[in-house]
Amino acid sequence: MSEQHEPLPRVAVVFGGRNSEHAVSILGAGSVLEAIDRSKYEVVPIGIAQDGRWVLASGEQRYGIEGGEFPAVDAASATLALTSGDGSLVAYDPGSIPVELGHVDVVFPVMHGPFAEDGTIQGLLEMAGVRYVGSGVLASSVGMDKAYMKMVLAASGLPVGPYVAIRDRDWRTDRGRVLKEVQELGWPVFVKPARAGSSQGISRAADLEELERAIEFAREHDPKVLVEAAITGREIECAVLESPGDEAPRASLPGEVLVHGDHEFFDFEAKYIGDDMSLSVPADIPEETAEQLRAMAVRAFEALGCEGLSRVDFFYTTDGRLIVNEINTMPGFTAMSVAPQLWAATGVPYAELVDRLIQLALRRSPGLR
């Protein structure tokens, strides 16, 4: 009699999406797909094309930068649907009978930005009754909107820098008042889309003329814009990982982001193109400050009600203060991204980190918690 084996948990790695971080998501998914232990999990790679179609990724899907070109989801593959209630996948290939692909136990959404990391895909998965890696709807949406994120962090007693949030209507109907409020922050300021990531649409402004250009540039990514006062200090980052059971979340060693070359700040090119960024772990800061920073990172994680993994970014000012810049509920996730590097330096290598996140999601009950 042949030995019966329990089926392996089925993990759908979802990537791409309808936003400007489409390619960044695919880079992270490539690392996750390479790291997942195929002896423990059955893996289904699923891409979301720029037009919103979900497709079963083919063997032709590219996950890396080749010849200076970023990857994109191959929309020519079979279109997928996720069945509500039982988490089943069905493939719809034009001219063919729909094919049942089976139940999915957990979704790993390696996705960033609007229509992905902002609670939208999390809400879809909640409605379908499917477990997934990472934070839920509220934490994801609050973490994505930097204005609301700062409100929640400040209400939790965490220090944040001065800022002005500019809504679409205010910019169109009361521009003079908006510009006056921003000028009160002092010069220079940093202007960014309120709901974007990967340093997309960010610029520095040192006067009114530059400010108006910077706001219009940010509005190309998001009609809601955030303007922040410049803070003189070092950029220190810390990753937080949910613990199993009732244990408190755990913080990684802090690391300092070092930007080289002609970049005025940690922009998209410094993050993803060339060798203009490095990470020093542990950061060269006093031990007492490092412990304070790690505790603040956990407080930020819990203030938003995060799950899975987050990265909390700080400014360490010249007078020794720690200011929370932002929290990222689904940070960049290639093996060389900041959060995975922080955990590797803390004793959790990339493949183990991927496994822990999947296990945390598998233990989580669908629905309210």
Short mmCIF file of C-alpha atoms in Angstrom, two decimals:
data_model
loop_
_atom_site.label_atom_id
_atom_site.label_comp_id
_atom_site.label_asym_id
_atom_site.label_seq_id
_atom_site.Cartn_x
_atom_site.Cartn_y
_atom_site.Cartn_z
CA MET A 1 0.00 0.00 0.00
CA SER A 2 1.44 3.34 -0.98
CA GLU A 3 2.08 5.88 1.76
CA GLN A 4 -0.44 8.76 1.88
CA HIS A 5 1.00 12.26 2.22
CA GLU A 6 -0.80 15.35 3.47
CA PRO A 7 -1.05 17.99 0.73
CA LEU A 8 1.37 20.87 1.11
CA PRO A 9 -0.04 24.29 2.04
CA ARG A 10 -0.73 26.21 -1.16
CA VAL A 11 0.81 29.69 -1.30
CA ALA A 12 -0.18 32.18 -4.00
CA VAL A 13 2.55 34.81 -4.46
CA VAL A 14 0.79 37.85 -5.92
CA PHE A 15 2.72 40.71 -7.54
CA GLY A 16 2.49 43.60 -9.99
CA GLY A 17 -0.55 45.82 -9.69
CA ARG A 18 -2.13 48.97 -11.12
CA ASN A 19 0.34 51.61 -9.97
CA SER A 20 3.80 53.06 -10.51
CA GLU A 21 5.37 50.49 -8.17
CA HIS A 22 4.40 47.62 -10.49
CA ALA A 23 7.99 46.73 -11.36
CA VAL A 24 9.29 47.11 -7.79
CA SER A 25 6.69 44.56 -6.70
CA ILE A 26 7.85 42.09 -9.34
CA LEU A 27 11.47 42.41 -8.20
CA GLY A 28 10.41 41.47 -4.67
CA ALA A 29 8.24 38.60 -5.87
CA GLY A 30 11.19 37.14 -7.76
CA SER A 31 13.18 36.99 -4.51
CA VAL A 32 10.26 35.45 -2.61
CA LEU A 33 9.64 32.80 -5.28
CA GLU A 34 13.32 31.88 -5.22
CA ALA A 35 13.42 31.66 -1.42
CA ILE A 36 10.22 29.69 -0.68
CA ASP A 37 10.94 26.13 0.44
CA ARG A 38 9.19 23.98 -2.22
CA SER A 39 9.43 20.95 0.08
CA LYS A 40 7.08 22.73 2.53
CA TYR A 41 4.78 24.67 0.20
CA GLU A 42 3.12 24.40 -3.18
CA VAL A 43 3.59 27.77 -4.89
CA VAL A 44 1.34 29.53 -7.41
CA PRO A 45 2.79 32.75 -8.94
CA ILE A 46 0.06 35.26 -9.82
CA GLY A 47 0.63 38.58 -11.55
CA ILE A 48 -1.70 41.57 -11.64
CA ALA A 49 -1.29 43.41 -14.93
CA GLN A 50 -1.33 47.20 -15.26
CA ASP A 51 -4.93 46.95 -16.53
CA GLY A 52 -5.97 45.08 -13.37
CA ARG A 53 -6.25 41.56 -14.79
CA TRP A 54 -5.05 38.72 -12.55
CA VAL A 55 -3.02 36.19 -14.53
CA LEU A 56 -1.29 32.92 -13.80
CA ALA A 57 2.36 33.79 -14.34
CA SER A 58 4.01 31.74 -17.05
CA GLY A 59 7.57 30.47 -17.18
CA GLU A 60 8.31 33.43 -19.45
CA GLN A 61 7.63 35.96 -16.68
CA ARG A 62 10.70 38.10 -16.00
CA TYR A 63 11.47 39.09 -12.38
CA GLY A 64 14.66 41.11 -12.77
CA ILE A 65 15.98 44.25 -14.48
CA GLU A 66 17.45 43.34 -17.86
CA GLY A 67 19.22 45.78 -20.15
CA GLY A 68 18.06 48.65 -17.96
CA GLU A 69 14.41 47.66 -18.43
CA PHE A 70 12.16 46.94 -15.45
CA PRO A 71 9.93 43.86 -15.58
CA ALA A 72 6.16 43.90 -16.14
CA VAL A 73 3.44 41.29 -15.72
CA ASP A 74 2.86 39.29 -18.90
CA ALA A 75 -0.84 39.95 -19.48
CA ALA A 76 -1.03 37.31 -22.22
CA SER A 77 -1.34 34.50 -19.65
CA ALA A 78 -4.65 32.93 -18.58
CA THR A 79 -6.90 35.30 -16.62
CA LEU A 80 -7.69 34.24 -13.04
CA ALA A 81 -10.63 34.66 -10.67
CA LEU A 82 -10.57 34.09 -6.91
CA THR A 83 -13.78 32.41 -5.73
CA SER A 84 -15.31 34.03 -2.65
CA GLY A 85 -15.76 31.81 0.39
CA ASP A 86 -13.47 28.89 -0.37
CA GLY A 87 -10.39 30.61 -1.78
CA SER A 88 -10.42 28.64 -5.05
CA LEU A 89 -8.69 29.85 -8.20
CA VAL A 90 -10.26 29.48 -11.64
CA ALA A 91 -8.34 30.16 -14.88
CA TYR A 92 -10.18 31.65 -17.86
CA ASP A 93 -8.29 31.28 -21.13
CA PRO A 94 -10.09 32.84 -24.14
CA GLY A 95 -11.74 30.13 -26.22
CA SER A 96 -11.26 27.44 -23.55
CA ILE A 97 -13.32 25.94 -20.74
CA PRO A 98 -12.53 27.52 -17.33
CA VAL A 99 -10.02 25.41 -15.40
CA GLU A 100 -10.28 24.88 -11.63
CA LEU A 101 -6.80 25.38 -10.18
CA GLY A 102 -7.66 24.41 -6.62
CA HIS A 103 -7.80 25.95 -3.17
CA VAL A 104 -5.32 28.56 -1.94
CA ASP A 105 -4.31 28.37 1.74
CA VAL A 106 -2.52 31.72 1.95
CA VAL A 107 -1.75 34.65 -0.32
CA PHE A 108 1.62 36.42 -0.11
CA PRO A 109 0.92 39.85 -1.66
CA VAL A 110 4.37 41.20 -2.53
CA MET A 111 2.77 44.46 -3.57
CA HIS A 112 3.30 48.14 -2.92
CA GLY A 113 1.42 51.38 -3.40
CA PRO A 114 -2.23 52.17 -4.24
CA PHE A 115 -4.61 49.35 -5.20
CA ALA A 116 -2.27 46.95 -3.40
CA GLU A 117 -0.60 47.88 -0.13
CA ASP A 118 -3.35 50.35 0.82
CA GLY A 119 -5.95 47.88 2.10
CA THR A 120 -7.65 47.22 -1.23
CA ILE A 121 -6.22 43.78 -1.93
CA GLN A 122 -6.45 42.99 1.78
CA GLY A 123 -10.17 43.79 1.69
CA LEU A 124 -10.64 41.60 -1.38
CA LEU A 125 -8.91 38.69 0.35
CA GLU A 126 -10.96 39.25 3.52
CA MET A 127 -14.16 39.05 1.47
CA ALA A 128 -12.92 35.84 -0.18
CA GLY A 129 -12.10 34.33 3.23
CA VAL A 130 -8.44 33.81 2.31
CA ARG A 131 -5.53 34.16 4.74
CA TYR A 132 -2.74 36.47 3.65
CA VAL A 133 0.68 37.72 4.69
CA GLY A 134 0.93 41.16 6.24
CA SER A 135 -1.27 43.81 7.82
CA GLY A 136 -5.05 43.98 7.57
CA VAL A 137 -7.29 46.54 5.89
CA LEU A 138 -7.12 49.35 8.46
CA ALA A 139 -3.38 49.19 9.19
CA SER A 140 -2.62 48.95 5.47
CA SER A 141 -4.79 51.93 4.52
CA VAL A 142 -3.60 54.14 7.38
CA GLY A 143 0.03 53.20 6.70
CA MET A 144 -0.39 54.06 3.02
CA ASP A 145 -1.83 57.55 3.64
CA LYS A 146 1.08 59.44 5.18
CA ALA A 147 -1.14 62.22 6.56
CA TYR A 148 -3.42 59.86 8.50
CA MET A 149 -0.39 57.77 9.49
CA LYS A 150 1.21 60.82 11.13
CA MET A 151 -2.05 61.61 12.94
CA VAL A 152 -2.25 58.11 14.40
CA LEU A 153 1.42 58.05 15.38
CA ALA A 154 1.18 61.48 17.03
CA ALA A 155 -2.00 60.46 18.88
CA SER A 156 -0.05 57.47 20.20
CA GLY A 157 2.59 59.77 21.67
CA LEU A 158 5.24 59.22 19.01
CA PRO A 159 7.15 62.27 17.70
CA VAL A 160 6.57 63.22 14.06
CA GLY A 161 7.92 66.15 12.07
CA PRO A 162 5.91 69.26 11.03
CA TYR A 163 3.87 68.79 7.84
CA VAL A 164 1.02 70.14 5.74
CA ALA A 165 -1.44 67.86 3.93
CA ILE A 166 -2.82 69.31 0.67
CA ARG A 167 -6.12 67.92 -0.56
CA ASP A 168 -7.05 68.09 -4.23
CA ARG A 169 -9.93 70.54 -3.69
CA ASP A 170 -7.83 72.87 -1.52
CA TRP A 171 -5.11 73.06 -4.17
CA ARG A 172 -7.64 73.86 -6.89
CA THR A 173 -9.77 76.36 -4.96
CA ASP A 174 -7.60 77.91 -2.21
CA ARG A 175 -4.02 77.73 -3.45
CA GLY A 176 -2.93 80.95 -1.75
CA ARG A 177 -3.86 79.69 1.72
CA VAL A 178 -2.14 76.35 1.05
CA LEU A 179 1.09 78.03 -0.03
CA LYS A 180 1.02 80.29 3.03
CA GLU A 181 0.65 77.26 5.35
CA VAL A 182 3.57 75.53 3.67
CA GLN A 183 5.80 78.62 3.94
CA GLU A 184 5.28 78.54 7.71
CA LEU A 185 7.18 75.23 7.76
CA GLY A 186 10.32 77.08 6.64
CA TRP A 187 12.63 76.24 3.73
CA PRO A 188 13.53 73.80 2.35
CA VAL A 189 10.62 71.37 2.36
CA PHE A 190 10.11 67.92 0.92
CA VAL A 191 7.03 67.33 -1.22
CA LYS A 192 5.63 63.86 -1.81
CA PRO A 193 2.45 62.06 -2.87
CA ALA A 194 0.46 61.23 0.28
CA ARG A 195 -0.25 57.68 -0.92
CA ALA A 196 2.74 56.39 -2.83
CA GLY A 197 5.94 54.56 -1.98
CA SER A 198 9.39 53.67 -3.30
CA SER A 199 10.22 57.41 -3.20
CA GLN A 200 8.04 58.01 -6.26
CA GLY A 201 7.10 61.62 -6.99
CA ILE A 202 9.24 63.14 -4.22
CA SER A 203 11.18 66.37 -4.64
CA ARG A 204 12.83 69.08 -2.57
CA ALA A 205 11.72 72.71 -2.76
CA ALA A 206 13.66 75.73 -1.50
CA ASP A 207 11.30 78.52 -2.59
CA LEU A 208 7.76 79.18 -3.82
CA GLU A 209 8.53 78.57 -7.48
CA GLU A 210 10.12 75.20 -6.75
CA LEU A 211 7.29 74.37 -4.35
CA GLU A 212 4.55 74.80 -6.96
CA ARG A 213 6.50 72.64 -9.42
CA ALA A 214 7.08 70.01 -6.74
CA ILE A 215 3.39 69.89 -5.80
CA GLU A 216 2.33 69.47 -9.43
CA PHE A 217 4.94 66.72 -9.83
CA ALA A 218 3.63 64.89 -6.74
CA ARG A 219 0.05 65.30 -8.01
CA GLU A 220 0.99 63.24 -11.08
CA HIS A 221 1.06 60.29 -8.67
CA ASP A 222 -1.66 61.30 -6.19
CA PRO A 223 -4.11 64.25 -5.97
CA LYS A 224 -3.42 64.35 -2.21
CA VAL A 225 0.05 65.71 -1.38
CA LEU A 226 2.14 65.89 1.78
CA VAL A 227 4.69 68.66 2.39
CA GLU A 228 7.17 68.06 5.20
CA ALA A 229 9.61 70.40 6.92
CA ALA A 230 13.22 69.40 6.31
CA ILE A 231 14.75 67.68 9.33
CA THR A 232 18.51 67.72 9.73
CA GLY A 233 19.59 64.29 10.81
CA ARG A 234 20.58 60.76 9.86
CA GLU A 235 18.11 58.26 8.39
CA ILE A 236 17.84 55.23 10.66
CA GLU A 237 15.49 52.36 9.87
CA CYS A 238 14.16 49.46 11.93
CA ALA A 239 12.08 46.45 10.89
CA VAL A 240 9.40 44.93 13.11
CA LEU A 241 8.19 41.33 12.93
CA GLU A 242 5.01 39.97 14.44
CA SER A 243 5.64 37.22 16.98
CA PRO A 244 3.65 33.98 17.19
CA GLY A 245 1.06 33.59 19.93
CA ASP A 246 0.74 36.36 22.50
CA GLU A 247 4.37 37.47 22.41
CA ALA A 248 5.11 41.13 21.69
CA PRO A 249 6.37 42.07 18.21
CA ARG A 250 10.14 41.96 17.80
CA ALA A 251 12.32 44.77 16.44
CA SER A 252 15.42 44.25 14.33
CA LEU A 253 18.76 45.91 14.84
CA PRO A 254 18.56 49.49 13.53
CA GLY A 255 20.40 50.31 10.31
CA GLU A 256 21.53 53.58 8.77
CA VAL A 257 20.76 54.35 5.15
CA LEU A 258 23.77 55.90 3.43
CA VAL A 259 23.19 57.65 0.10
CA HIS A 260 26.18 58.26 -2.15
CA GLY A 261 26.66 60.28 -5.31
CA ASP A 262 24.66 63.39 -6.19
CA HIS A 263 21.34 62.43 -4.57
CA GLU A 264 19.83 65.07 -2.28
CA PHE A 265 17.78 62.39 -0.51
CA PHE A 266 16.94 58.67 -0.61
CA ASP A 267 15.13 58.80 -3.98
CA PHE A 268 13.96 56.10 -6.40
CA GLU A 269 17.22 56.04 -8.36
CA ALA A 270 19.29 55.63 -5.18
CA LYS A 271 17.05 52.74 -4.07
CA TYR A 272 16.82 50.72 -7.26
CA ILE A 273 19.31 51.88 -9.86
CA GLY A 274 23.09 51.64 -9.54
CA ASP A 275 25.10 51.40 -6.33
CA ASP A 276 24.28 54.75 -4.74
CA MET A 277 22.74 53.35 -1.56
CA SER A 278 24.20 51.24 1.23
CA LEU A 279 22.98 50.12 4.63
CA SER A 280 25.12 50.11 7.76
CA VAL A 281 23.87 47.56 10.33
CA PRO A 282 23.91 48.04 13.23
CA ALA A 283 23.69 51.81 12.95
CA ASP A 284 26.52 53.68 14.64
CA ILE A 285 24.39 55.25 17.37
CA PRO A 286 24.56 55.02 21.18
CA GLU A 287 23.25 51.74 22.59
CA GLU A 288 20.64 53.55 24.69
CA THR A 289 19.38 55.37 21.58
CA ALA A 290 19.23 52.11 19.63
CA GLU A 291 17.07 50.49 22.32
CA GLN A 292 14.80 53.54 22.46
CA LEU A 293 14.45 53.44 18.66
CA ARG A 294 13.57 49.73 18.67
CA ALA A 295 10.93 50.29 21.35
CA MET A 296 9.46 53.19 19.36
CA ALA A 297 9.36 51.03 16.22
CA VAL A 298 7.29 48.39 18.07
CA ARG A 299 4.99 51.15 19.42
CA ALA A 300 4.42 52.42 15.87
CA PHE A 301 3.70 48.85 14.66
CA GLU A 302 1.12 48.37 17.42
CA ALA A 303 -0.36 51.88 17.08
CA LEU A 304 -1.53 51.03 13.56
CA GLY A 305 -2.44 47.45 14.46
CA CYS A 306 0.09 46.01 12.00
CA GLU A 307 0.58 42.31 11.35
CA GLY A 308 3.37 40.36 9.68
CA LEU A 309 6.25 42.69 8.88
CA SER A 310 6.72 46.47 8.81
CA ARG A 311 9.63 48.88 8.48
CA VAL A 312 9.73 52.05 10.54
CA ASP A 313 11.89 54.95 9.33
CA PHE A 314 13.37 57.51 11.73
CA PHE A 315 15.39 60.70 11.71
CA TYR A 316 18.12 60.85 14.34
CA THR A 317 18.69 64.58 14.70
CA THR A 318 21.93 66.39 15.41
CA ASP A 319 20.68 67.20 18.93
CA GLY A 320 20.00 63.52 19.70
CA ARG A 321 16.21 63.32 19.14
CA LEU A 322 14.38 60.48 17.38
CA ILE A 323 11.55 61.47 15.02
CA VAL A 324 9.35 58.92 13.26
CA ASN A 325 9.30 59.63 9.54
CA GLU A 326 6.95 56.86 8.42
CA ILE A 327 5.94 53.23 8.73
CA ASN A 328 5.76 50.94 5.71
CA THR A 329 3.36 48.01 6.14
CA MET A 330 4.72 46.09 3.12
CA PRO A 331 8.31 47.27 2.72
CA GLY A 332 10.48 46.55 -0.30
CA PHE A 333 11.05 42.81 -0.26
CA THR A 334 13.92 41.79 -2.46
CA ALA A 335 16.68 39.94 -0.59
CA MET A 336 18.71 43.17 -0.76
CA SER A 337 15.90 45.50 0.38
CA VAL A 338 16.33 47.31 3.69
CA ALA A 339 13.92 45.31 5.87
CA PRO A 340 15.26 41.87 4.85
CA GLN A 341 18.83 43.13 5.28
CA LEU A 342 17.99 44.37 8.78
CA TRP A 343 16.56 40.97 9.72
CA ALA A 344 19.50 39.11 8.19
CA ALA A 345 21.84 41.17 10.39
CA THR A 346 19.60 40.37 13.38
CA GLY A 347 19.88 36.63 12.79
CA VAL A 348 16.87 35.93 10.55
CA PRO A 349 18.07 35.17 7.00
CA TYR A 350 15.83 35.92 4.04
CA ALA A 351 14.44 32.42 3.44
CA GLU A 352 13.62 32.06 7.14
CA LEU A 353 11.91 35.46 7.12
CA VAL A 354 9.73 34.41 4.18
CA ASP A 355 8.84 31.18 5.97
CA ARG A 356 7.97 32.98 9.22
CA LEU A 357 5.65 35.37 7.43
CA ILE A 358 3.82 32.51 5.72
CA GLN A 359 3.51 30.58 8.99
CA LEU A 360 2.14 33.65 10.78
CA ALA A 361 -0.49 34.05 8.07
CA LEU A 362 -1.44 30.36 8.16
CA ARG A 363 -2.06 30.58 11.94
CA ARG A 364 -4.28 33.65 11.56
CA SER A 365 -8.03 33.17 11.39
CA PRO A 366 -9.82 34.86 8.48
CA GLY A 367 -12.24 37.60 9.46
CA LEU A 368 -12.26 39.97 12.42
CA ARG A 369 -9.47 39.52 14.96
#
